[in-house]
PDB file of C-alpha atoms and ligand atoms in Angstrom:
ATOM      1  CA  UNK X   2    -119.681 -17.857  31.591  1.00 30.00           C
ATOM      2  CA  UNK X   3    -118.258 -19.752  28.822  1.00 34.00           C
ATOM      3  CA  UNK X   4    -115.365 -18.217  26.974  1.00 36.00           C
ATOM      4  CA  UNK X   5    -113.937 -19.175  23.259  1.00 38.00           C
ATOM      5  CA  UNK X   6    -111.397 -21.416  24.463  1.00 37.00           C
ATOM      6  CA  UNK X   7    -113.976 -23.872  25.982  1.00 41.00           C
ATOM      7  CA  UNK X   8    -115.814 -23.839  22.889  1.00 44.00           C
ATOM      8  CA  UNK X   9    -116.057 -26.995  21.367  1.00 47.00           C
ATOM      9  CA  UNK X  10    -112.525 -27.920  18.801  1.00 49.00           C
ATOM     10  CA  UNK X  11    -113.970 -28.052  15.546  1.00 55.00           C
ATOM     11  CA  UNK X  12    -111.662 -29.950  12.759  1.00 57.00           C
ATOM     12  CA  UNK X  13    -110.207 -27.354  10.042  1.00 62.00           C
ATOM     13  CA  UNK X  14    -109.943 -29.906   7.900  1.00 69.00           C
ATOM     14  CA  UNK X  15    -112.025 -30.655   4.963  1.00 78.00           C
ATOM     15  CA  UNK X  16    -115.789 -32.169   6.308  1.00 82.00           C
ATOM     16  CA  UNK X  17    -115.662 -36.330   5.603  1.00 87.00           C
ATOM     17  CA  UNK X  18    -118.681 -38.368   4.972  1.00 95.00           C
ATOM     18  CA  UNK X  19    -119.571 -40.318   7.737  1.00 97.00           C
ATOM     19  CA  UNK X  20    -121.697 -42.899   8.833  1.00 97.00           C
ATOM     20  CA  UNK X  21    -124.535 -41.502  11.136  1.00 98.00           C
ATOM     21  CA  UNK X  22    -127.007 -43.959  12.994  1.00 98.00           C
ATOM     22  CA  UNK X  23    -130.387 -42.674  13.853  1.00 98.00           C
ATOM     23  CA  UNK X  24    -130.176 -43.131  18.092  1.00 98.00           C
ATOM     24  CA  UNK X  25    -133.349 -40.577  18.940  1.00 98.00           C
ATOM     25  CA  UNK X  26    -136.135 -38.563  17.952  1.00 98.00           C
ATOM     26  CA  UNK X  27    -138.565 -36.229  18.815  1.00 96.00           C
ATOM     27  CA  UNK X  28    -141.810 -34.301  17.025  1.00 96.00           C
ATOM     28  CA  UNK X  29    -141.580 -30.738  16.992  1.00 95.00           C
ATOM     29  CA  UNK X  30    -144.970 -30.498  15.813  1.00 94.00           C
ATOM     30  CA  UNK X  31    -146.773 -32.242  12.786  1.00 94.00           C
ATOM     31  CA  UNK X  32    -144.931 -31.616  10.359  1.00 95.00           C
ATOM     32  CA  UNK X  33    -141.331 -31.444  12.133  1.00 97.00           C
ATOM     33  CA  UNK X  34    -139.148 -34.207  13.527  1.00 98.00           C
ATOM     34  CA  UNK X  35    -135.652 -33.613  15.372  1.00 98.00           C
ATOM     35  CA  UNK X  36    -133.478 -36.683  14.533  1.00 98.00           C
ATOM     36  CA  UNK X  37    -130.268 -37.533  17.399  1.00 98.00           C
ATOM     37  CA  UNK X  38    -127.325 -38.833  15.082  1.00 98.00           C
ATOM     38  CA  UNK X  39    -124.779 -41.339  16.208  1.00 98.00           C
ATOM     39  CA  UNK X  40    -121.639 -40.198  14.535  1.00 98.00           C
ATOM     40  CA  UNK X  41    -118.911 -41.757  15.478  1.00 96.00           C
ATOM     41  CA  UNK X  42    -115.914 -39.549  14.758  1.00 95.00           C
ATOM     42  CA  UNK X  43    -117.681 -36.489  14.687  1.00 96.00           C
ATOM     43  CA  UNK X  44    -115.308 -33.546  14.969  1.00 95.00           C
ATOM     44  CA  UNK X  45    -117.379 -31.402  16.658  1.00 95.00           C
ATOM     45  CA  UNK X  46    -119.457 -27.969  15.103  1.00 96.00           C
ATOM     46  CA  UNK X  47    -120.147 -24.479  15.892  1.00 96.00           C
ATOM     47  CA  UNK X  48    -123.963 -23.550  16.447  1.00 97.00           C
ATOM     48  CA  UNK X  49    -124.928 -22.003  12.954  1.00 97.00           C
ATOM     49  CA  UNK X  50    -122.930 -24.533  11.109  1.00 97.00           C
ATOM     50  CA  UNK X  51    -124.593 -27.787   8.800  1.00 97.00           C
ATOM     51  CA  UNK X  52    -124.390 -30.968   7.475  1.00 97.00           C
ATOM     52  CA  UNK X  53    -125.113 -32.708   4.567  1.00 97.00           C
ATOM     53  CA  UNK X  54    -127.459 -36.257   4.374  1.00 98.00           C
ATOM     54  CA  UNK X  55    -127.114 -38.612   1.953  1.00 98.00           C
ATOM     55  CA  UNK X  56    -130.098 -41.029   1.415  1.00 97.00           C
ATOM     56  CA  UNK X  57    -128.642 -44.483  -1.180  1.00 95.00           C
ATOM     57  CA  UNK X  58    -131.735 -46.718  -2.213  1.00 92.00           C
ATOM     58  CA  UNK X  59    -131.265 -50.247  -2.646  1.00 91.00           C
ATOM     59  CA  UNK X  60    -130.796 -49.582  -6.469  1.00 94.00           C
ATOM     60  CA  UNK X  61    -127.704 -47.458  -5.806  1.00 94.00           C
ATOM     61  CA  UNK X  62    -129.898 -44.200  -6.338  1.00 95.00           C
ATOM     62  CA  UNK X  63    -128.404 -41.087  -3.946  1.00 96.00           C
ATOM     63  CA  UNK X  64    -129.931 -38.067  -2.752  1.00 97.00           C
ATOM     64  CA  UNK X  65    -128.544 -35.154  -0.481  1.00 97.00           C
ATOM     65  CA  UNK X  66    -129.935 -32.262   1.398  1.00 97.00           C
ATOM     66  CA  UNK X  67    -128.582 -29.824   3.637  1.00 97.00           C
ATOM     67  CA  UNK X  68    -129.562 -29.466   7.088  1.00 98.00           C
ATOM     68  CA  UNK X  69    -128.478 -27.023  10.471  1.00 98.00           C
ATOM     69  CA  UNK X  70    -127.215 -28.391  13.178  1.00 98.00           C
ATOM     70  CA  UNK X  71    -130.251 -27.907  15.893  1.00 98.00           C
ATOM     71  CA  UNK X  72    -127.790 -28.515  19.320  1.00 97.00           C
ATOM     72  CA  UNK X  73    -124.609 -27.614  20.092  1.00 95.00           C
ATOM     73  CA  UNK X  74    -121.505 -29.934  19.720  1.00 92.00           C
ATOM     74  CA  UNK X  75    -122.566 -33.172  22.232  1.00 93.00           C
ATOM     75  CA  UNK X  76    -119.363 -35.916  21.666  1.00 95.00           C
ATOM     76  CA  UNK X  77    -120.775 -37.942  18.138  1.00 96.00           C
ATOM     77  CA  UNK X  78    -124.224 -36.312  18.300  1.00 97.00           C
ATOM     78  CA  UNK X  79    -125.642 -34.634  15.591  1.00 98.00           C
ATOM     79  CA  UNK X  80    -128.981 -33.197  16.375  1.00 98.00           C
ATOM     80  CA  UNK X  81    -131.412 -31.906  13.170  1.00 98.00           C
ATOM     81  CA  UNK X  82    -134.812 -30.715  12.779  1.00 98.00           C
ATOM     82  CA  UNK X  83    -136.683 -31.467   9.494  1.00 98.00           C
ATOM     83  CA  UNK X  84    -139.345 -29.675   8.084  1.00 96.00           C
ATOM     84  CA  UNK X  85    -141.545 -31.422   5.621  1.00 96.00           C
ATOM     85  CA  UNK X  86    -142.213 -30.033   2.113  1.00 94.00           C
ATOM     86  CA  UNK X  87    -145.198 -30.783   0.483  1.00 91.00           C
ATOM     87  CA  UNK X  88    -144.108 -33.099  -2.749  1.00 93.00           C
ATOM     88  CA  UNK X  89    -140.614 -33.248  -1.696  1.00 96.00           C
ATOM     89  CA  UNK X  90    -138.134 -36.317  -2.191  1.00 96.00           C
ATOM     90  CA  UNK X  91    -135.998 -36.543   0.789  1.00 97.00           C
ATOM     91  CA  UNK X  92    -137.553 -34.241   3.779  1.00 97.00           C
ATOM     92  CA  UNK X  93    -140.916 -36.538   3.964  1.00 97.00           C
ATOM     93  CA  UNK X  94    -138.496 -39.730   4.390  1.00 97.00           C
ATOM     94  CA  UNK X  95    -136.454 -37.909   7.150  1.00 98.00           C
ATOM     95  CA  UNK X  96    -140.048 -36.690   8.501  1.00 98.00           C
ATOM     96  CA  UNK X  97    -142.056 -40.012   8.757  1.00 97.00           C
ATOM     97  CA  UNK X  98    -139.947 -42.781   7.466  1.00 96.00           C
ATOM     98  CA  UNK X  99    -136.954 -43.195   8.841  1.00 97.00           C
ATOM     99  CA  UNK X 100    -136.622 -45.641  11.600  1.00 97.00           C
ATOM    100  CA  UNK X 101    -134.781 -45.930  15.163  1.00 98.00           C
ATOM    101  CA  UNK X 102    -131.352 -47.552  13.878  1.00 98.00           C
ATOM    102  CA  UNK X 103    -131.168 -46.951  10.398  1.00 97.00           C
ATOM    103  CA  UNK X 104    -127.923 -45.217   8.602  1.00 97.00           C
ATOM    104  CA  UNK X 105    -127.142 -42.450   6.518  1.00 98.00           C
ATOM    105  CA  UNK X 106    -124.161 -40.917   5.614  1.00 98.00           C
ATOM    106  CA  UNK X 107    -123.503 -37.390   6.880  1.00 97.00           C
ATOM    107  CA  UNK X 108    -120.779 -34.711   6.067  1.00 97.00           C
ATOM    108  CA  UNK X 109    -119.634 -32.147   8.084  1.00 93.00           C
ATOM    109  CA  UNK X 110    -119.779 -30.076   9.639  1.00 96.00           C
ATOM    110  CA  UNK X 111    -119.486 -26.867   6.316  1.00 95.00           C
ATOM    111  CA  UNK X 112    -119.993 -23.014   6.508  1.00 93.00           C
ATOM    112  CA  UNK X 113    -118.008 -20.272   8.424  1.00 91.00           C
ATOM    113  CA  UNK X 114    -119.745 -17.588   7.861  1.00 94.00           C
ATOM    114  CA  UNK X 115    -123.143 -18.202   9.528  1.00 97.00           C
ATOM    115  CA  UNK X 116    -121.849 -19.362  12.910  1.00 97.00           C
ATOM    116  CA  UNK X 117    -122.029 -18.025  16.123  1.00 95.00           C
ATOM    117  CA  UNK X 118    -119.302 -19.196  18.821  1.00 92.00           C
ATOM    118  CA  UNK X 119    -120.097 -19.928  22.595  1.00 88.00           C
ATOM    119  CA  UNK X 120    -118.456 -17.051  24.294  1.00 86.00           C
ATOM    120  CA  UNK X 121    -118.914 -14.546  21.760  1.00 90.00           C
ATOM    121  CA  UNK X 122    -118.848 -11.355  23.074  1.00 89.00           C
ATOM    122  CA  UNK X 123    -121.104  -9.351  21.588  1.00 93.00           C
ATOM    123  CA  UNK X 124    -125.324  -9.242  21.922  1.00 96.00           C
ATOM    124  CA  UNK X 125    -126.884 -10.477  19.242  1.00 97.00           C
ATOM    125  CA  UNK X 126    -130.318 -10.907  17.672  1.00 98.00           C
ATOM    126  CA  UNK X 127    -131.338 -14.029  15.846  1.00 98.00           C
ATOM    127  CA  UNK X 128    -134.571 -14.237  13.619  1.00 98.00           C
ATOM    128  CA  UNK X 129    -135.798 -16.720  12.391  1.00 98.00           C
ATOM    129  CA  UNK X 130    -138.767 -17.752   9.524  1.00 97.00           C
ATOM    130  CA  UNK X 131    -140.335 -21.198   9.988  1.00 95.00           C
ATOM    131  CA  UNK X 132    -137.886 -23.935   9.818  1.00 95.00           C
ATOM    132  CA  UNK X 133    -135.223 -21.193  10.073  1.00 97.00           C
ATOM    133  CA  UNK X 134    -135.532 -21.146  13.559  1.00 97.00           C
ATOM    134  CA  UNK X 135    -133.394 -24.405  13.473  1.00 98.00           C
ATOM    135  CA  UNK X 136    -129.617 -23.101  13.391  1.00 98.00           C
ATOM    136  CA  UNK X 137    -130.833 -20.200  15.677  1.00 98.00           C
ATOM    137  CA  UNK X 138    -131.972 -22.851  18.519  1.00 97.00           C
ATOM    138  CA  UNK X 139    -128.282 -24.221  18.634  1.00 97.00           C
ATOM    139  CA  UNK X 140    -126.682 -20.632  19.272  1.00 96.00           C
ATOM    140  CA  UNK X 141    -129.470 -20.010  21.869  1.00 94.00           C
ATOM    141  CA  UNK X 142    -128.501 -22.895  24.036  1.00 93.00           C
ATOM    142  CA  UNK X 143    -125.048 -22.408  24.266  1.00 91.00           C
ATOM    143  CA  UNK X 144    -126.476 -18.784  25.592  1.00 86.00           C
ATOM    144  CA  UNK X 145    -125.457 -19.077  29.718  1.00 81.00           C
ATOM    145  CA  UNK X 146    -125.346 -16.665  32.880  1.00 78.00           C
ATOM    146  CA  UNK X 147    -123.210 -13.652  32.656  1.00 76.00           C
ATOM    147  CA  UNK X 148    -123.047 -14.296  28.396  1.00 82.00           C
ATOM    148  CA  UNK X 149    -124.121 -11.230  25.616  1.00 90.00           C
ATOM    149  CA  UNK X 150    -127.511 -10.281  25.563  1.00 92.00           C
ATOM    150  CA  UNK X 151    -130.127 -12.501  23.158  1.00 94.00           C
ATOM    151  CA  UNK X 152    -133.084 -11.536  20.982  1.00 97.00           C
ATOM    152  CA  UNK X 153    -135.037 -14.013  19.094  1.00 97.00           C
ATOM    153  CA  UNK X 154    -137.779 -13.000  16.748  1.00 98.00           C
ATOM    154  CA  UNK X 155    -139.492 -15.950  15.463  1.00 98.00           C
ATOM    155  CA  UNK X 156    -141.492 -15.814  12.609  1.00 97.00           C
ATOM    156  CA  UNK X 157    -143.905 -18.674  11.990  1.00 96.00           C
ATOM    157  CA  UNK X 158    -147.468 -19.111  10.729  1.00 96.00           C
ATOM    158  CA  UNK X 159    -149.951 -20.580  14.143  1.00 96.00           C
ATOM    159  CA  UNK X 160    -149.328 -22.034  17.568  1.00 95.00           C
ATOM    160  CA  UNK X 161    -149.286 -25.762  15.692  1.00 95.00           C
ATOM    161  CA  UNK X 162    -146.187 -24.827  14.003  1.00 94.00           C
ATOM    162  CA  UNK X 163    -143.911 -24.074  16.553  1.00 94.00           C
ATOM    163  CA  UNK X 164    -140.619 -25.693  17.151  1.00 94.00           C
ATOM    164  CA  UNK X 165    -138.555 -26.373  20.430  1.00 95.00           C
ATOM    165  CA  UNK X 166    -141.387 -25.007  22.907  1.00 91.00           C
ATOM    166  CA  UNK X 167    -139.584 -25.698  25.475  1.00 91.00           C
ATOM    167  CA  UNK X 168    -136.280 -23.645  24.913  1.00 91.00           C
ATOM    168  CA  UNK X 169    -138.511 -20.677  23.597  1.00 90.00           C
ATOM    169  CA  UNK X 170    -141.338 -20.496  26.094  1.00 85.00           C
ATOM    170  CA  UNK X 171    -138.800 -21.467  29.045  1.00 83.00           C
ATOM    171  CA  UNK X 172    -138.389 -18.411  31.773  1.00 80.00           C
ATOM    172  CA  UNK X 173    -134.623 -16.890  31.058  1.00 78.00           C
ATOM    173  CA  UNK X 174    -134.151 -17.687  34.557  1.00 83.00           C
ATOM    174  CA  UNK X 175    -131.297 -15.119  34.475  1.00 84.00           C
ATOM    175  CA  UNK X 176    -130.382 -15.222  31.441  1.00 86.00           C
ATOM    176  CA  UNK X 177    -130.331 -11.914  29.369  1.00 89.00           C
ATOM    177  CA  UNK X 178    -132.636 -13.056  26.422  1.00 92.00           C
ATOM    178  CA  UNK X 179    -136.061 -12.491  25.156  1.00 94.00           C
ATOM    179  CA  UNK X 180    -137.948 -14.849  22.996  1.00 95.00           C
ATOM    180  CA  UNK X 181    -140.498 -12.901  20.472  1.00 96.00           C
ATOM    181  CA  UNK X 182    -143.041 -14.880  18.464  1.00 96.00           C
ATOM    182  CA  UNK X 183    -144.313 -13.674  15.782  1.00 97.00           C
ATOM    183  CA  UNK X 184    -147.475 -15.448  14.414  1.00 97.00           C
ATOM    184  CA  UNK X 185    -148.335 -14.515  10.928  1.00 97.00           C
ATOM    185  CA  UNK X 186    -151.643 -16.134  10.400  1.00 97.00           C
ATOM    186  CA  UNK X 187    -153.056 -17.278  13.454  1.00 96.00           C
ATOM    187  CA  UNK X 188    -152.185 -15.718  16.597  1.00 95.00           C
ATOM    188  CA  UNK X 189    -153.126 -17.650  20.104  1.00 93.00           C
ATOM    189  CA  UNK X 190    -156.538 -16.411  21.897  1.00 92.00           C
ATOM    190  CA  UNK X 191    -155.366 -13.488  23.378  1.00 91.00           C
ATOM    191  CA  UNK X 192    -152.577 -12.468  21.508  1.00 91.00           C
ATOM    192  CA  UNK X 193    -152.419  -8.541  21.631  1.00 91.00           C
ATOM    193  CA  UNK X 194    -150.831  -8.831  18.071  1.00 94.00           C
ATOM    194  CA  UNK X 195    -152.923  -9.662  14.943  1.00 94.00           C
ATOM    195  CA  UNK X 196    -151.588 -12.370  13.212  1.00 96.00           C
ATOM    196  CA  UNK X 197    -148.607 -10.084  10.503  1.00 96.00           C
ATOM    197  CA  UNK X 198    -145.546 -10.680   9.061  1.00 96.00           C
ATOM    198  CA  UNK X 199    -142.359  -9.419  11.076  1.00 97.00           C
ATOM    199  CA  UNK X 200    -143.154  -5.775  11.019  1.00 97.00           C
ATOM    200  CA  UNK X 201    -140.071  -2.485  11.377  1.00 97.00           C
ATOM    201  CA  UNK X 202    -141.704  -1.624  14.830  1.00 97.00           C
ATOM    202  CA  UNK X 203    -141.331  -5.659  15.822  1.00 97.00           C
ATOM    203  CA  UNK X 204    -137.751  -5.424  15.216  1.00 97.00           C
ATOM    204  CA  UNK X 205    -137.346  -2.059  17.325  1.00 97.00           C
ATOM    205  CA  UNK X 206    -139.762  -3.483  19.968  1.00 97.00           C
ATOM    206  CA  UNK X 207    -138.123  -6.910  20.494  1.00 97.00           C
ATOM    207  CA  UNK X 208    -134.766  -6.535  18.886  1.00 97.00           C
ATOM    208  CA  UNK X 209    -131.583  -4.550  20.342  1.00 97.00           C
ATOM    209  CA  UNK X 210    -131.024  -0.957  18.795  1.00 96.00           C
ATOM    210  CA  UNK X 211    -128.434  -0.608  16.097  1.00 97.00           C
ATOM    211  CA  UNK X 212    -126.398   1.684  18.683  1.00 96.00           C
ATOM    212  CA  UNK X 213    -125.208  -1.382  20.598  1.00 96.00           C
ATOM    213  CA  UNK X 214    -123.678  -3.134  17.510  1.00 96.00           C
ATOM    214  CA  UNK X 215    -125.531  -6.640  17.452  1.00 97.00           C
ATOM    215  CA  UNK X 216    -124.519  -9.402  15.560  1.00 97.00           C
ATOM    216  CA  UNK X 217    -127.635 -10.247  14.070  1.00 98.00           C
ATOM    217  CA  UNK X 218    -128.462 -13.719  12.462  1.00 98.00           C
ATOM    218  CA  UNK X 219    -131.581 -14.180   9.873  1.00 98.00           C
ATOM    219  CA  UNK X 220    -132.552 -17.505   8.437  1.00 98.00           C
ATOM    220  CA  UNK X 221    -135.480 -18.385   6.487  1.00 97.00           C
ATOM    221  CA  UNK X 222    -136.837 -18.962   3.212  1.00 94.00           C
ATOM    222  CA  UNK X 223    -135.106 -16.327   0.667  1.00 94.00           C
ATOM    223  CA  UNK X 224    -138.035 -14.149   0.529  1.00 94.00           C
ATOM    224  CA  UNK X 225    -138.371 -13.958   4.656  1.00 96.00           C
ATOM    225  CA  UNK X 226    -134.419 -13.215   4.689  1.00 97.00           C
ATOM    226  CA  UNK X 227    -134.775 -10.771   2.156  1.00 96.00           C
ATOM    227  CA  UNK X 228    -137.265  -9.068   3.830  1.00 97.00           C
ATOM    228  CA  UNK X 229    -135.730  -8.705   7.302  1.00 98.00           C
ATOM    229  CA  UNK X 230    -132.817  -7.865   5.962  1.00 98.00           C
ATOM    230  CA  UNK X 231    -134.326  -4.529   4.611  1.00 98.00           C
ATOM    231  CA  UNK X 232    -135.692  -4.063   7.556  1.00 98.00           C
ATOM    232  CA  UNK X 233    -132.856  -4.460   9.871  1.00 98.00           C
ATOM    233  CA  UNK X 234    -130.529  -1.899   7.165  1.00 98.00           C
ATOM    234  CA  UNK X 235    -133.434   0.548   7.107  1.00 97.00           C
ATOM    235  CA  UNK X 236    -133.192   0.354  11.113  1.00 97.00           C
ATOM    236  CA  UNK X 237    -129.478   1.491  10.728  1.00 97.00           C
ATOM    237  CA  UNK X 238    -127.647  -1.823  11.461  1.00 98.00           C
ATOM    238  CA  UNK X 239    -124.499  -2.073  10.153  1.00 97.00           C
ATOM    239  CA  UNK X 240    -124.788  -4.852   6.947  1.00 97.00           C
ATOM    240  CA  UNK X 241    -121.227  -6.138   7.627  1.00 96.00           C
ATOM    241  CA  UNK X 242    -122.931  -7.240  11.214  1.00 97.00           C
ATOM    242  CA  UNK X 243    -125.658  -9.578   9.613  1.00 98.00           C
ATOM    243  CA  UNK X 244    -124.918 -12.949   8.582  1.00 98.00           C
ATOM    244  CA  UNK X 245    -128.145 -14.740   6.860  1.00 97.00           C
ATOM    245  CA  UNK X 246    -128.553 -18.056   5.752  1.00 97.00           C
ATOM    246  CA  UNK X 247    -131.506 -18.837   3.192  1.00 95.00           C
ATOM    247  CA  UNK X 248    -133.267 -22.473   2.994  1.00 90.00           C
ATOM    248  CA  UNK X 249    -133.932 -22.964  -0.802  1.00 73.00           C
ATOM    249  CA  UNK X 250    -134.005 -25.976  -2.755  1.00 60.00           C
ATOM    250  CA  UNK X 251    -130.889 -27.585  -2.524  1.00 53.00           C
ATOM    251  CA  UNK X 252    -128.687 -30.936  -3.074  1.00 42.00           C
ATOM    252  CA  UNK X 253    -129.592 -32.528  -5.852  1.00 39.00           C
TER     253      UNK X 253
HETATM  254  C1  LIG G 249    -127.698 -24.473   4.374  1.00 92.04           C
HETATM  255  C2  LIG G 249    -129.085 -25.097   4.435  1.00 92.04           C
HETATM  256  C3  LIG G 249    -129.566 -25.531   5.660  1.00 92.04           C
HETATM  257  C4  LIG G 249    -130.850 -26.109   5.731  1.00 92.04           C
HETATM  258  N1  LIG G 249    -131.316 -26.499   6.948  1.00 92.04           N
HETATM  259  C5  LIG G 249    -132.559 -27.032   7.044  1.00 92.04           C
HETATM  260  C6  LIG G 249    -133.072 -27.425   8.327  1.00 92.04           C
HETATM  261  O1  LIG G 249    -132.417 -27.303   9.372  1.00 92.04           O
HETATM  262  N2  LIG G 249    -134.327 -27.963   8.370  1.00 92.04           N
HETATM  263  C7  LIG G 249    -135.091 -28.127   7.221  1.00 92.04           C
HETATM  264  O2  LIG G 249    -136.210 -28.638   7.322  1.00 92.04           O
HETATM  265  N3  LIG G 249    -134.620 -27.746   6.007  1.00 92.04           N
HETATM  266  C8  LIG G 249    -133.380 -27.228   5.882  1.00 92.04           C
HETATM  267  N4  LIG G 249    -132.885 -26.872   4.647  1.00 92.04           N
HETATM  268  C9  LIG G 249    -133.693 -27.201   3.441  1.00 92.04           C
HETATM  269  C10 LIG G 249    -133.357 -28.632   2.980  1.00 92.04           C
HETATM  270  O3  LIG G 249    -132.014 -28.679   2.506  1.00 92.04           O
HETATM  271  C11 LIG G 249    -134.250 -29.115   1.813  1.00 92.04           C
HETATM  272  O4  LIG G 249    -134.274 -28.141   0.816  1.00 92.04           O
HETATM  273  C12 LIG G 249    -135.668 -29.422   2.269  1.00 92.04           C
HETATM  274  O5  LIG G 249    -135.673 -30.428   3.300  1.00 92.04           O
HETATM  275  C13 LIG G 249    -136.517 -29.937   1.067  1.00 92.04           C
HETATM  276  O6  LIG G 249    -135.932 -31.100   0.551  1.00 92.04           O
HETATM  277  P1  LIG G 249    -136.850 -32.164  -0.209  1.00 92.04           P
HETATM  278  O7  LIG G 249    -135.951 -33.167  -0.824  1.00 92.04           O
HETATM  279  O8  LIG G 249    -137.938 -32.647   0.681  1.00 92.04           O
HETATM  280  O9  LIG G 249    -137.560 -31.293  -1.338  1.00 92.04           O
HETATM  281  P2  LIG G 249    -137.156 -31.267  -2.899  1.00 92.04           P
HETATM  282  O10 LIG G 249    -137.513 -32.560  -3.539  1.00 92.04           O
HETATM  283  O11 LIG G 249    -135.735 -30.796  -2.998  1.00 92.04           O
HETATM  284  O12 LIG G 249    -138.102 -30.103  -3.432  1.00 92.04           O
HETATM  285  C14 LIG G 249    -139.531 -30.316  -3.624  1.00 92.04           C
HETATM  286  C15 LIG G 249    -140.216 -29.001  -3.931  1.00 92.04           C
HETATM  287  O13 LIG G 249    -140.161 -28.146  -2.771  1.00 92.04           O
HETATM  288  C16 LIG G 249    -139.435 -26.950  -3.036  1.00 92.04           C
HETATM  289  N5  LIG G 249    -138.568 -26.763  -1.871  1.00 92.04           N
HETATM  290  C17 LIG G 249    -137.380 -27.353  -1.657  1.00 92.04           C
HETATM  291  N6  LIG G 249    -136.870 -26.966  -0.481  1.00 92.04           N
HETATM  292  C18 LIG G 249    -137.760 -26.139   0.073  1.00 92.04           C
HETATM  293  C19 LIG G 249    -137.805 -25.432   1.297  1.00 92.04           C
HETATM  294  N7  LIG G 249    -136.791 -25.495   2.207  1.00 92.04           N
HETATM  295  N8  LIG G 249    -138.898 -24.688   1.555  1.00 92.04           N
HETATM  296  C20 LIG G 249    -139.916 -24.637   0.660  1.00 92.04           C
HETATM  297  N9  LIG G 249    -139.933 -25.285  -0.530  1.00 92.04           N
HETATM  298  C21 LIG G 249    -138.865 -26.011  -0.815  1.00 92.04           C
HETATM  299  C22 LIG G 249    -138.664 -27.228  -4.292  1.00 92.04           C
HETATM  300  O14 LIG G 249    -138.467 -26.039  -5.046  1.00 92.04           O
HETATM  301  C23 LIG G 249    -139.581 -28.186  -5.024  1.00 92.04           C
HETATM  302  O15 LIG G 249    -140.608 -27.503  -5.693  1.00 92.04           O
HETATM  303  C24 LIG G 249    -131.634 -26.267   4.557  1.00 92.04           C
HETATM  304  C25 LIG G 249    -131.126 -25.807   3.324  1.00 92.04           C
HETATM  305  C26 LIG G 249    -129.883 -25.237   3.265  1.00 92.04           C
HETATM  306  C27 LIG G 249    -129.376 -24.761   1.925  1.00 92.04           C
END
């Protein structure tokens, strides 16, 4: 079991830019890429936590997006996932584009509030919409024998579009955790479930009941987090337990 004080040291001073070389990848599916960063320096991060990426063009023009740390703290890696969005300027790049060995910059890690530590005592249940499933991924693999019990509800659209198969479909070998998926337009042959959103007898099906306290994590696009999260308060969890974390527009 691990406990807080083997958790990772994570700087509490303010997040630096750094240079981050592009060292691995991997396709989630066909529209998602997980990109291994070289950071050298990298102070460390607590699952839950992210970064920002800054993209300069040859003519000096910048762009930055946020993104969730997908792994937990590995010496100077930084491991993200990247959704693509239709018409958008940076995540297509990050997506298709960049090549084994190029640089960006990369500041981090930021946020407190949405983190999870290894070691934490209590059970929790992490949900997760789409992409959202991205920060939830790094808390689950710091999850190991004799740690707090884990739900994950994942919310995502067909089989095509799922992320990390292999830490969601893997047996918990021991582990107290469930994995849920929740298909919400195409379900696999044989799916007792028709393809819905997350529905208030999901939650009490695959979740853990509001007596036991959970910390519960929700990540999404605003409309998915907003949803869940009136779910999850009409279920009678306590609102100071859930920590959400939305994935609008952002940067600039
Ligand atoms: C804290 C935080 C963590 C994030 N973590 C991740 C992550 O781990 N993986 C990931 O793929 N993304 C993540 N995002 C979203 C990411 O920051 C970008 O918003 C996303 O990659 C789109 O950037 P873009 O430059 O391609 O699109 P833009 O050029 O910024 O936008 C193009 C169009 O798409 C819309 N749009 C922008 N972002 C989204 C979105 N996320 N979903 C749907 N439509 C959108 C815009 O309104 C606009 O119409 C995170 C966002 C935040 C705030």
């Amino acid at each position: 079991m691990t406990d807080a004080a083997a958790a990772p040291a994570v700087s509490e001073k303010a997040p630096a830019w750094r240079r981050a070389t592009l060292v691995a990848e991997r396709r989630e599916n066909a529209s998602a890429r997980t990109l291994v960063f070289d950071v050298p320096g990298w102070p460390g991060h607590l699952p839950g936590q992210h970064v920002d990426v800054r993209l300069t063009a040859d003519d000096g023009y910048q762009a930055t997006r946020s993104y969730s740390v997908a792994a937990p703290a590995r010496g100077d890696r930084v491991e993200l996932t990247v959704q693509r969005v239709a018409d958008g300027e940076v995540s297509p790049y990050l997506v298709d584009d960049l090549p084994i060995g190029a640089d960006v910059e990369l500041l981090g890690p930021v946020g407190g509030w949405f983190v999870r530590r290894p070691g934490a005592p209590e059970p929790a249940i992490l949900i997760g919409g789409g992409s959202g499933i991205v920060p939830l991924r790094a808390m689950l693999l710091t999850q190991v024998h004799g740690s707090a019990s884990l739900r994950v509800l994942y919310s995502l659209r067909s089989p095509a579009e799922l992320y990390f198969a292999a830490d969601l479909t893997a047996a918990p070998d021991g582990l107290d955790r469930e994995v849920f998926l929740a298909y919400t337009r195409r379900a696999p042959d044989g799916d007792p479930r028709p393809p819905a959103r997350l529905t208030a007898a999901d939650l009490a099906e695959h979740g853990l009941p509001a007596s036991l306290a959970p910390a519960v994590y929700v990540c999404g696009p605003t409309g998915f987090v907003e949803a869940v999260t009136g779910l999850l308060l009409h279920a009678g969890h306590d609102p100071s337990k859930i920590r959400t974390e939305r994935f609008g527009p952002s940067g600039g």
